Coordinates of C-alpha atoms in Angstrom, one line a residue:
Q10 CA 15.1 186.3 143.7
L11 CA 12.4 188.9 143.7
Q12 CA 10.1 188.5 140.7
L13 CA 7.2 190.5 139.4
Q14 CA 4.8 189.2 136.7
E15 CA 2.1 191.2 135.0
S16 CA -1.1 189.5 133.8
G17 CA -4.3 190.5 132.1
P18 CA -6.0 190.9 128.8
G19 CA -3.9 192.0 125.8
L20 CA -6.8 193.6 124.0
V21 CA -9.3 196.1 125.5
K22 CA -12.1 197.9 123.7
P23 CA -12.4 201.7 123.9
S24 CA -14.4 203.0 126.8
Q25 CA -13.8 199.8 128.8
I26 CA -11.8 199.3 131.9
L27 CA -8.2 198.0 131.6
S28 CA -7.4 195.7 134.5
L29 CA -3.9 194.3 135.1
T30 CA -2.5 192.3 138.0
C31 CA 1.0 192.1 139.2
T32 CA 2.0 188.9 141.1
V33 CA 5.0 189.3 143.3
S34 CA 7.2 186.3 144.4
G35 CA 10.3 186.2 146.5
G36 CA 9.2 189.2 148.7
S37 CA 6.2 190.6 150.4
I38 CA 4.2 193.6 149.1
N39 CA 3.8 194.5 152.8
Y40 CA 7.2 196.3 152.4
Y41 CA 8.3 199.1 150.0
Y42 CA 6.2 200.6 147.2
W43 CA 4.7 198.9 144.2
S44 CA 4.2 200.9 141.0
W45 CA 2.7 200.7 137.5
I46 CA 4.6 202.2 134.7
R47 CA 3.8 202.1 131.0
K48 CA 5.5 202.8 127.7
P49 CA 3.4 203.8 124.7
P50 CA 4.8 203.0 121.2
G51 CA 7.4 205.7 120.2
K52 CA 7.3 207.4 123.6
G53 CA 9.1 207.2 126.9
L54 CA 8.2 205.5 130.2
E55 CA 5.3 207.0 132.1
W56 CA 4.8 206.5 135.8
M57 CA 1.1 205.9 136.5
G58 CA 0.8 205.3 140.2
A59 CA 1.8 203.2 143.1
I60 CA 0.6 201.5 146.3
G61 CA 2.7 201.5 149.4
Y62 CA 3.2 198.9 152.0
S63 CA 0.6 200.4 154.3
G64 CA -2.0 200.6 151.5
N65 CA -1.6 204.3 150.7
T66 CA -2.0 205.1 147.0
Y67 CA -0.3 207.6 144.8
Y68 CA -1.2 208.6 141.2
S69 CA 0.1 210.6 138.3
P70 CA -1.9 213.9 138.1
S71 CA -2.6 213.3 134.4
L72 CA -4.1 209.9 135.1
K73 CA -5.6 210.2 138.6
S74 CA -9.2 210.6 137.5
R75 CA -9.1 207.3 135.6
T76 CA -6.7 205.2 137.7
S77 CA -7.2 203.0 140.7
I78 CA -4.6 200.7 142.3
S79 CA -5.5 198.1 144.9
R80 CA -3.8 195.1 146.5
D81 CA -4.5 191.7 147.9
T82 CA -1.9 190.9 150.5
S83 CA -3.1 187.3 150.9
K84 CA -2.2 186.7 147.2
N85 CA 0.8 189.1 147.2
Q86 CA -0.7 190.9 144.3
F87 CA -1.6 194.4 143.3
T88 CA -3.9 195.5 140.6
L89 CA -4.3 198.4 138.2
H90 CA -7.6 199.6 136.9
L91 CA -7.6 202.2 134.2
S92 CA -11.1 203.3 133.1
S93 CA -12.4 205.0 129.9
V94 CA -9.5 203.7 127.8
T95 CA -8.8 205.0 124.3
P96 CA -6.2 204.0 121.7
E97 CA -3.8 206.4 123.4
D98 CA -3.6 204.0 126.3
T99 CA -2.1 201.3 124.1
A100 CA 1.3 200.6 125.6
V101 CA 3.5 198.0 127.3
Y102 CA 2.6 198.0 131.0
Y103 CA 5.1 197.2 133.7
C104 CA 4.9 196.7 137.4
A105 CA 7.9 197.6 139.4
R106 CA 9.2 198.0 143.0
R107 CA 10.6 201.2 144.6
K108 CA 12.2 201.1 148.0
L109 CA 11.7 204.8 148.9
L110 CA 8.8 207.2 148.6
G111 CA 9.6 210.5 146.7
A112 CA 8.1 213.0 144.3
W113 CA 11.3 213.0 142.2
G114 CA 13.6 210.3 141.0
T115 CA 14.9 208.2 138.1
W116 CA 14.0 204.9 136.7
G117 CA 17.0 203.5 138.5
D118 CA 15.0 204.0 141.7
Y119 CA 12.9 201.1 140.6
D120 CA 15.1 198.1 141.4
Y121 CA 12.9 195.3 140.2
W122 CA 10.6 195.2 137.1
G123 CA 8.2 192.8 135.6
Q124 CA 8.8 191.8 132.0
G125 CA 6.0 194.0 130.8
T126 CA 2.7 193.1 129.0
Q127 CA 1.4 194.5 125.8
V128 CA -2.1 196.0 126.0
T129 CA -3.8 197.2 122.8
V130 CA -6.9 199.4 122.9
S131 CA -8.9 198.8 119.8
S132 CA -12.4 198.1 118.6

């Protein structure tokens, strides 16, 4: 019933800002925590950050300086902005829901995922 859908450009040029939006249906983003996770080619999943039901944000230390997550509760959407992108940011980007806040966990803690969207950083 709960569905998440990523959207945004599939190609971004180096040094630009990567912007992706996750649209949530079947449930309100005013509950739980809403995350961005990515998988570069040949690498594992990487948690990027999240925004909670109250609007608090949380970021991976390795990406915090370049990452911003916001939300629009009227549209039931949350958005990722990743600045100063390089080809190393090429990945499949996912949005996902987590019911509990915690510094440690597994991917199983994310009970709903979007299908993912491919983003390529190239000139």
